[in-house]
Structure formats: structure tokens, C-alpha cells
Amino acid sequence: MATDLKDIADTTHALDAAALMRLLPARPRLLALGEPTHGEDALLDVRNELFRQLVEHHGYRTIAIESDCLTGLAVDDHVTSGAGTLDEVMERGISHGWGASAANRELVRWMRAYNIRTDDEGRPASERLRFAGLDGPLEFTHAASPRLALTALHRYLAAHVDEGLLPCTADTLDRLTGTDDRWTDPAAMLDPSRSVGRSAEAGQLRLLADDLATLLDQQTPHLIAATSRDERERAGLYARTATGLLRYHHWMADTSPARMTRLCALRASMMADNLFAVAARGPVLVHAHNSLLQREKSSMRLWEGVVEWWSPGALVSARYGAEYAFVPTALGTIRHQGVEAPPPDTVEGLLYQLPEERRVVDARRLTATVADSRPAPRVSPWFGYAPLDPAHLGTTDGLVFVKDVR
């Protein structure tokens, strides 16, 4: 049965934060805006405008993007205190090569300008915008050395707790870690025997990282009195990153058929833990790939076949319930990548027939409207774009549609 175009139009609204928030029963603690492809500034411009409106009208103060959580601290320092130049933080503060994006640069520039205000006094700490990376220090080809996270955690504890409580010295951590390139060898992704994750030194580091993280928890009452909230939050980030990296390296050395499933799941759990931490500050806009933020399992075809794991969005949604909202982005064309107009029997194809360039869609009403027509899944001719799965539409809290990505 064909779906009437007017019925489709009735499920959509002009794209702005107010229209998006009206789709939700209450302001979520984590509002997750997904994208179906990376590297398109047109989609990041949409993110930037929605974040600006969420800040100015809905009380959001933090944005978390799919970037390295440790290098992201340089961006947070810049937007909150002006540390470093914009060029410097874009080069070293945003991972995966996305610091070169003009839209990401504009996001950081605007956040810094907002925090300064026009009177040069700066906003109170409670009102300042904050930046966070939700990813671990990971690329698909390799994982970082645990050195940075381990030494930063040890330094914080050594400065504030009795020396006798520390499980080791900084020199011991340095000796056991060795050279960083031992950990970052890209050959280890395809050849587990190249990983140092199950060496005797790595095993000792895992135990020491666990002891340091436990000591951090045990000293919480004292550390609340002795250090600032930002210092404690960063120590917590170092602790979970150090333990997460060492766990990840351990399983990189695994030779079982479940190896890649474990690695993908470990990365997802590191992302989820970072989101739980930033959400403790207040409402957060999260921006990452749709597949990372969805409530369903993620999947990927690799050299060993298809692997499946629970996404960070699924893990956060399971704990937060209605305080987590997922709004994926769907699109019509990316012609410079060979993605032409979508077939009319797909969800994207139905929305593409509307004249507006950008819309926010009531996903649940749209699900009911197209139920009888049973839209077909769209197939992408380009590996870098993941079309919307119509079977997942009903589990989203809204949908952003961009007609043409130019």
C-alpha cells in the first residue's frame, strides 16, 4: 500500500532544538545525535546549530564527540580557560584526523567565545561549556600505550595520598611500560602474536592499574576535601582509561574466534563509561556515528566474518532508560561520494520527496504511518555511508533528515 506524501509531511517539523525537544517526554540527561557517515561538515554544521540552541534555550552545557577522551582534555582546557591556541588544540585535541574539519573548528571557537562572554570576565564555572571525547585512545588499527593514563593517575595520587599506600613508584610504571611503539604496532590488529598485551610486564601493569584505581576510590572522602572536582574527574578518566587500555591490549593478544567481538565490545564499554562520567555534570549532547548510539546491537563484517556487540548507546540506554534519547540522522544524497537519490520505497526515499532541505521527524508517528507500506532497507553504493535500518526506526526518539549533503 502506497503512503500518502501528506501523511509523511505531517510527521515532520522545521529543524531546530525546540522541535526536537517537543518529541521527548522530558529533557534527557544524554541526548545522542547520530550521523550515518563521517567527515561531512554539512552534518557537523547541523550538530553545531542544534548544540547552540540547546545551550541557549535548554540548559545543555557539555558536548561529547567521537574522539579520543585524553587528547580531548586539551580542547576542554582551551574552551574553559583559553589554554593553548585554537590551531594547537585542533591539531592535537581531536583524534581520527577530524581536527582538520572546519565545522569542528567552528564548534571549538564558538564554545570558547561563549565562555568568555562580551564583558571579558568569563562565565561562572557552573555555566561554562565543556568539551569531552567519548572514545578511548583507540584507532581501528591500534591502541595507545597505557603510559599517559597510568602516569597521570599515579602523579595525582602521589600528590595527595600517603606514599606508603601507593602500590608502586612512577619509575616502576615507566620500566614496565617500556617503549610506546611496543603497544601501538599496527601489525598486532591482524596478528595477535605481535601484541604485547599478554606479556609479563603487561600483566603486572594490569594489576597495578587496578590497585591505583581502587586506591582512588578508597580515598574519595579525602580527595573531595583536598582537590577540585575537575581534578578528581580527570583522575577518574585516567583510571578507567588505563584499566580499559590494558584490558584491550590483553585481548588483542587473544587467538580465539571471539577476539574481535571482545575488542569491539571493550571499546563500546569504554565509551559508555565515559558518557556516564560526563553525564554526572548535567545534560550532555553526544555526537557520534548512528551505529554507536543506537539501542540495538552493532555489527561489522571483518576478515573473520560478521561480529556483533552491544553498542555504547545500548549500554547507556539500559542504565538510563528515558534519560537517554537517541536521534539518528538520515540523508538523501552524498553525490560527491556516489550516493544518489534514494529509492522511493525506502524511508529516506519517502522523506526525500518533501521539499524542505532539513527536517526533524517524529519517528514514532512516521513508523506508524509507513507500517502498511513496509519500507525497504536502502543499499549504499559507498562503504562510508550506513543507511537507516527501517526496522530500527521505532526504537528511536526522533529523526533528523538532511536532504542533500553538499
Short mmCIF file of N, CA and C in Angstrom, two decimals, residues 235-338:
data_model
loop_
_atom_site.label_atom_id
_atom_site.label_comp_id
_atom_site.label_asym_id
_atom_site.label_seq_id
_atom_site.Cartn_x
_atom_site.Cartn_y
_atom_site.Cartn_z
N ALA A 235 41.21 12.43 37.22
CA ALA A 235 41.83 11.23 37.79
C ALA A 235 40.98 10.01 37.49
N GLY A 236 39.66 10.16 37.60
CA GLY A 236 38.77 9.06 37.26
C GLY A 236 38.88 8.67 35.80
N LEU A 237 39.01 9.67 34.92
CA LEU A 237 39.20 9.39 33.50
C LEU A 237 40.50 8.63 33.27
N TYR A 238 41.58 9.05 33.93
CA TYR A 238 42.86 8.34 33.79
C TYR A 238 42.73 6.90 34.29
N ALA A 239 42.03 6.70 35.38
CA ALA A 239 41.90 5.36 35.95
C ALA A 239 41.15 4.43 35.01
N ARG A 240 39.98 4.86 34.53
CA ARG A 240 39.22 3.94 33.67
C ARG A 240 39.88 3.78 32.30
N THR A 241 40.64 4.79 31.84
CA THR A 241 41.33 4.65 30.56
C THR A 241 42.52 3.71 30.68
N ALA A 242 43.26 3.82 31.77
CA ALA A 242 44.40 2.91 31.97
C ALA A 242 43.94 1.47 32.07
N THR A 243 42.94 1.21 32.90
CA THR A 243 42.46 -0.18 33.04
C THR A 243 41.82 -0.66 31.74
N GLY A 244 41.09 0.23 31.05
CA GLY A 244 40.46 -0.16 29.79
C GLY A 244 41.48 -0.47 28.72
N LEU A 245 42.52 0.35 28.60
CA LEU A 245 43.55 0.10 27.59
C LEU A 245 44.28 -1.21 27.84
N LEU A 246 44.63 -1.47 29.09
CA LEU A 246 45.35 -2.71 29.39
C LEU A 246 44.48 -3.93 29.15
N ARG A 247 43.20 -3.80 29.44
CA ARG A 247 42.26 -4.89 29.13
C ARG A 247 42.18 -5.09 27.63
N TYR A 248 42.12 -4.00 26.88
CA TYR A 248 42.03 -4.07 25.42
C TYR A 248 43.28 -4.73 24.83
N HIS A 249 44.45 -4.31 25.31
CA HIS A 249 45.69 -4.92 24.82
C HIS A 249 45.76 -6.41 25.16
N HIS A 250 45.25 -6.78 26.33
CA HIS A 250 45.24 -8.19 26.71
C HIS A 250 44.48 -9.01 25.66
N TRP A 251 43.33 -8.50 25.24
CA TRP A 251 42.52 -9.27 24.29
C TRP A 251 43.00 -9.10 22.85
N MET A 252 43.83 -8.10 22.58
CA MET A 252 44.46 -8.04 21.26
C MET A 252 45.39 -9.23 21.05
N ALA A 253 45.93 -9.77 22.14
CA ALA A 253 46.83 -10.91 22.04
C ALA A 253 46.08 -12.24 22.02
N ASP A 254 44.77 -12.19 22.04
CA ASP A 254 43.95 -13.41 22.07
C ASP A 254 43.92 -14.05 20.69
N THR A 255 43.83 -15.36 20.65
CA THR A 255 43.78 -16.08 19.37
C THR A 255 42.46 -16.82 19.17
N SER A 256 41.48 -16.61 20.04
CA SER A 256 40.22 -17.32 19.92
C SER A 256 39.32 -16.67 18.87
N PRO A 257 38.29 -17.38 18.38
CA PRO A 257 37.37 -16.80 17.39
C PRO A 257 36.60 -15.59 17.92
N ALA A 258 36.54 -15.43 19.22
CA ALA A 258 35.78 -14.31 19.80
C ALA A 258 36.61 -13.04 19.95
N ARG A 259 37.83 -13.05 19.45
CA ARG A 259 38.75 -11.94 19.68
C ARG A 259 38.18 -10.59 19.26
N MET A 260 37.72 -10.46 18.02
CA MET A 260 37.26 -9.17 17.53
C MET A 260 35.94 -8.75 18.19
N THR A 261 35.10 -9.72 18.51
CA THR A 261 33.87 -9.38 19.24
C THR A 261 34.23 -8.77 20.59
N ARG A 262 35.20 -9.36 21.27
CA ARG A 262 35.62 -8.82 22.57
C ARG A 262 36.20 -7.42 22.43
N LEU A 263 37.04 -7.22 21.41
CA LEU A 263 37.67 -5.91 21.24
C LEU A 263 36.63 -4.83 20.95
N CYS A 264 35.68 -5.13 20.08
CA CYS A 264 34.62 -4.15 19.78
C CYS A 264 33.78 -3.87 21.02
N ALA A 265 33.47 -4.91 21.78
CA ALA A 265 32.67 -4.73 22.99
C ALA A 265 33.43 -3.94 24.04
N LEU A 266 34.74 -4.17 24.16
CA LEU A 266 35.54 -3.41 25.13
C LEU A 266 35.58 -1.94 24.77
N ARG A 267 35.74 -1.64 23.50
CA ARG A 267 35.74 -0.23 23.07
C ARG A 267 34.39 0.41 23.39
N ALA A 268 33.31 -0.33 23.14
CA ALA A 268 31.98 0.20 23.43
C ALA A 268 31.80 0.47 24.92
N SER A 269 32.29 -0.42 25.76
CA SER A 269 32.13 -0.21 27.20
C SER A 269 32.97 0.96 27.69
N MET A 270 34.15 1.18 27.08
CA MET A 270 34.95 2.35 27.44
C MET A 270 34.20 3.64 27.08
N MET A 271 33.56 3.65 25.91
CA MET A 271 32.77 4.81 25.51
C MET A 271 31.61 5.04 26.47
N ALA A 272 30.90 3.97 26.81
CA ALA A 272 29.76 4.10 27.71
C ALA A 272 30.19 4.64 29.06
N ASP A 273 31.31 4.15 29.59
CA ASP A 273 31.79 4.64 30.88
C ASP A 273 32.14 6.13 30.82
N ASN A 274 32.70 6.56 29.69
CA ASN A 274 32.99 7.99 29.54
C ASN A 274 31.70 8.81 29.51
N LEU A 275 30.67 8.28 28.89
CA LEU A 275 29.39 9.00 28.85
C LEU A 275 28.75 9.07 30.23
N PHE A 276 28.83 8.00 30.98
CA PHE A 276 28.29 8.04 32.35
C PHE A 276 29.00 9.13 33.16
N ALA A 277 30.30 9.26 32.96
CA ALA A 277 31.07 10.23 33.74
C ALA A 277 30.69 11.66 33.37
N VAL A 278 30.61 11.97 32.06
CA VAL A 278 30.31 13.35 31.68
C VAL A 278 28.86 13.70 32.00
N ALA A 279 27.97 12.71 31.99
CA ALA A 279 26.57 12.99 32.30
C ALA A 279 26.37 13.38 33.75
N ALA A 280 27.35 13.07 34.62
CA ALA A 280 27.24 13.47 36.03
C ALA A 280 27.28 14.99 36.17
N ARG A 281 27.81 15.71 35.17
CA ARG A 281 27.87 17.17 35.22
C ARG A 281 26.50 17.81 34.95
N GLY A 282 25.67 17.12 34.16
CA GLY A 282 24.41 17.71 33.74
C GLY A 282 24.11 17.27 32.31
N PRO A 283 23.10 17.84 31.67
CA PRO A 283 22.70 17.40 30.33
C PRO A 283 23.83 17.50 29.31
N VAL A 284 23.95 16.47 28.48
CA VAL A 284 25.04 16.37 27.50
C VAL A 284 24.46 16.08 26.12
N LEU A 285 24.97 16.80 25.10
CA LEU A 285 24.72 16.41 23.72
C LEU A 285 25.86 15.50 23.29
N VAL A 286 25.53 14.31 22.82
CA VAL A 286 26.51 13.35 22.35
C VAL A 286 26.41 13.27 20.83
N HIS A 287 27.55 13.30 20.15
CA HIS A 287 27.53 13.20 18.69
C HIS A 287 28.53 12.14 18.26
N ALA A 288 28.03 11.14 17.54
CA ALA A 288 28.86 10.04 17.07
C ALA A 288 28.10 9.34 15.95
N HIS A 289 28.70 8.29 15.42
CA HIS A 289 28.04 7.53 14.36
C HIS A 289 26.75 6.89 14.88
N ASN A 290 25.74 6.83 14.01
CA ASN A 290 24.47 6.21 14.40
C ASN A 290 24.67 4.83 15.03
N SER A 291 25.59 4.05 14.47
CA SER A 291 25.77 2.67 14.94
C SER A 291 26.29 2.61 16.37
N LEU A 292 26.98 3.67 16.81
CA LEU A 292 27.49 3.68 18.18
C LEU A 292 26.42 4.08 19.18
N LEU A 293 25.42 4.82 18.73
CA LEU A 293 24.43 5.40 19.65
C LEU A 293 23.11 4.66 19.64
N GLN A 294 22.90 3.74 18.71
CA GLN A 294 21.63 3.02 18.62
C GLN A 294 21.43 2.10 19.81
N ARG A 295 20.18 1.73 20.02
CA ARG A 295 19.84 0.83 21.13
C ARG A 295 20.02 -0.64 20.76
N GLU A 296 20.13 -0.92 19.48
CA GLU A 296 20.30 -2.30 19.04
C GLU A 296 21.79 -2.68 19.03
N LYS A 297 22.05 -3.94 18.83
CA LYS A 297 23.43 -4.39 18.69
C LYS A 297 24.05 -3.77 17.44
N SER A 298 25.34 -3.50 17.53
CA SER A 298 26.10 -3.09 16.36
C SER A 298 26.69 -4.33 15.70
N SER A 299 27.00 -4.21 14.41
CA SER A 299 27.62 -5.33 13.70
C SER A 299 28.57 -4.79 12.64
N MET A 300 29.53 -5.61 12.29
CA MET A 300 30.51 -5.22 11.28
C MET A 300 31.05 -6.49 10.62
N ARG A 301 31.22 -6.41 9.30
CA ARG A 301 31.84 -7.54 8.59
C ARG A 301 33.33 -7.31 8.54
N LEU A 302 34.09 -8.25 9.11
CA LEU A 302 35.55 -8.16 9.13
C LEU A 302 36.13 -9.35 8.39
N TRP A 303 37.46 -9.45 8.39
CA TRP A 303 38.14 -10.51 7.68
C TRP A 303 37.75 -11.89 8.20
N GLU A 304 37.27 -11.94 9.46
CA GLU A 304 36.91 -13.24 10.02
C GLU A 304 35.41 -13.49 9.99
N GLY A 305 34.66 -12.60 9.33
CA GLY A 305 33.21 -12.71 9.26
C GLY A 305 32.53 -11.57 10.00
N VAL A 306 31.23 -11.74 10.25
CA VAL A 306 30.45 -10.69 10.92
C VAL A 306 30.63 -10.81 12.43
N VAL A 307 30.90 -9.69 13.08
CA VAL A 307 30.96 -9.65 14.54
C VAL A 307 29.84 -8.74 15.04
N GLU A 308 29.30 -9.06 16.20
CA GLU A 308 28.22 -8.28 16.80
C GLU A 308 28.55 -7.98 18.25
N TRP A 309 28.14 -6.79 18.71
CA TRP A 309 28.37 -6.42 20.10
C TRP A 309 27.35 -5.35 20.48
N TRP A 310 27.14 -5.16 21.77
CA TRP A 310 26.23 -4.13 22.24
C TRP A 310 26.91 -2.77 22.15
N SER A 311 26.24 -1.84 21.48
CA SER A 311 26.80 -0.51 21.25
C SER A 311 26.84 0.29 22.55
N PRO A 312 27.64 1.37 22.58
CA PRO A 312 27.61 2.26 23.75
C PRO A 312 26.21 2.80 24.03
N GLY A 313 25.48 3.13 22.97
CA GLY A 313 24.11 3.62 23.17
C GLY A 313 23.22 2.60 23.84
N ALA A 314 23.37 1.34 23.45
CA ALA A 314 22.57 0.28 24.08
C ALA A 314 22.93 0.15 25.56
N LEU A 315 24.21 0.24 25.88
CA LEU A 315 24.64 0.12 27.27
C LEU A 315 24.13 1.29 28.11
N VAL A 316 24.21 2.50 27.57
CA VAL A 316 23.74 3.68 28.31
C VAL A 316 22.22 3.64 28.45
N SER A 317 21.54 3.29 27.37
CA SER A 317 20.07 3.22 27.42
C SER A 317 19.58 2.21 28.44
N ALA A 318 20.30 1.09 28.56
CA ALA A 318 19.90 0.06 29.52
C ALA A 318 19.96 0.58 30.95
N ARG A 319 20.90 1.47 31.24
CA ARG A 319 21.01 2.02 32.60
C ARG A 319 20.14 3.25 32.80
N TYR A 320 20.08 4.12 31.81
CA TYR A 320 19.42 5.41 31.98
C TYR A 320 17.94 5.43 31.59
N GLY A 321 17.51 4.47 30.80
CA GLY A 321 16.10 4.45 30.39
C GLY A 321 15.72 5.72 29.65
N ALA A 322 14.67 6.39 30.12
CA ALA A 322 14.16 7.58 29.44
C ALA A 322 15.10 8.77 29.53
N GLU A 323 16.12 8.69 30.37
CA GLU A 323 17.08 9.79 30.44
C GLU A 323 18.09 9.73 29.29
N TYR A 324 17.97 8.72 28.45
CA TYR A 324 18.79 8.62 27.24
C TYR A 324 17.86 8.73 26.05
N ALA A 325 18.15 9.64 25.13
CA ALA A 325 17.36 9.79 23.91
C ALA A 325 18.29 9.66 22.71
N PHE A 326 17.85 8.89 21.72
CA PHE A 326 18.66 8.65 20.53
C PHE A 326 17.94 9.21 19.31
N VAL A 327 18.61 10.12 18.62
CA VAL A 327 18.07 10.76 17.42
C VAL A 327 19.09 10.56 16.29
N PRO A 328 18.91 9.56 15.44
CA PRO A 328 19.84 9.37 14.33
C PRO A 328 19.60 10.41 13.24
N THR A 329 20.59 10.56 12.37
CA THR A 329 20.44 11.37 11.18
C THR A 329 20.36 10.46 9.96
N ALA A 330 19.40 10.73 9.09
CA ALA A 330 19.30 10.06 7.80
C ALA A 330 19.50 11.12 6.73
N LEU A 331 19.86 10.68 5.54
CA LEU A 331 20.10 11.67 4.48
C LEU A 331 19.67 11.13 3.12
N GLY A 332 19.55 12.08 2.20
CA GLY A 332 19.13 11.72 0.85
C GLY A 332 20.31 11.41 -0.04
N THR A 333 21.15 12.41 -0.33
CA THR A 333 22.26 12.19 -1.26
C THR A 333 23.58 12.66 -0.68
N ILE A 334 24.63 12.00 -1.12
CA ILE A 334 26.02 12.49 -0.96
C ILE A 334 26.63 12.28 -2.35
N ARG A 335 26.28 13.12 -3.26
CA ARG A 335 26.61 12.87 -4.67
C ARG A 335 28.12 12.82 -4.93
N HIS A 336 28.90 13.57 -4.14
CA HIS A 336 30.34 13.52 -4.36
C HIS A 336 30.95 12.19 -3.92
N GLN A 337 30.14 11.35 -3.26
CA GLN A 337 30.58 10.00 -2.90
C GLN A 337 29.80 8.93 -3.67
N GLY A 338 29.04 9.36 -4.67
CA GLY A 338 28.29 8.41 -5.47
C GLY A 338 26.97 7.96 -4.88
#
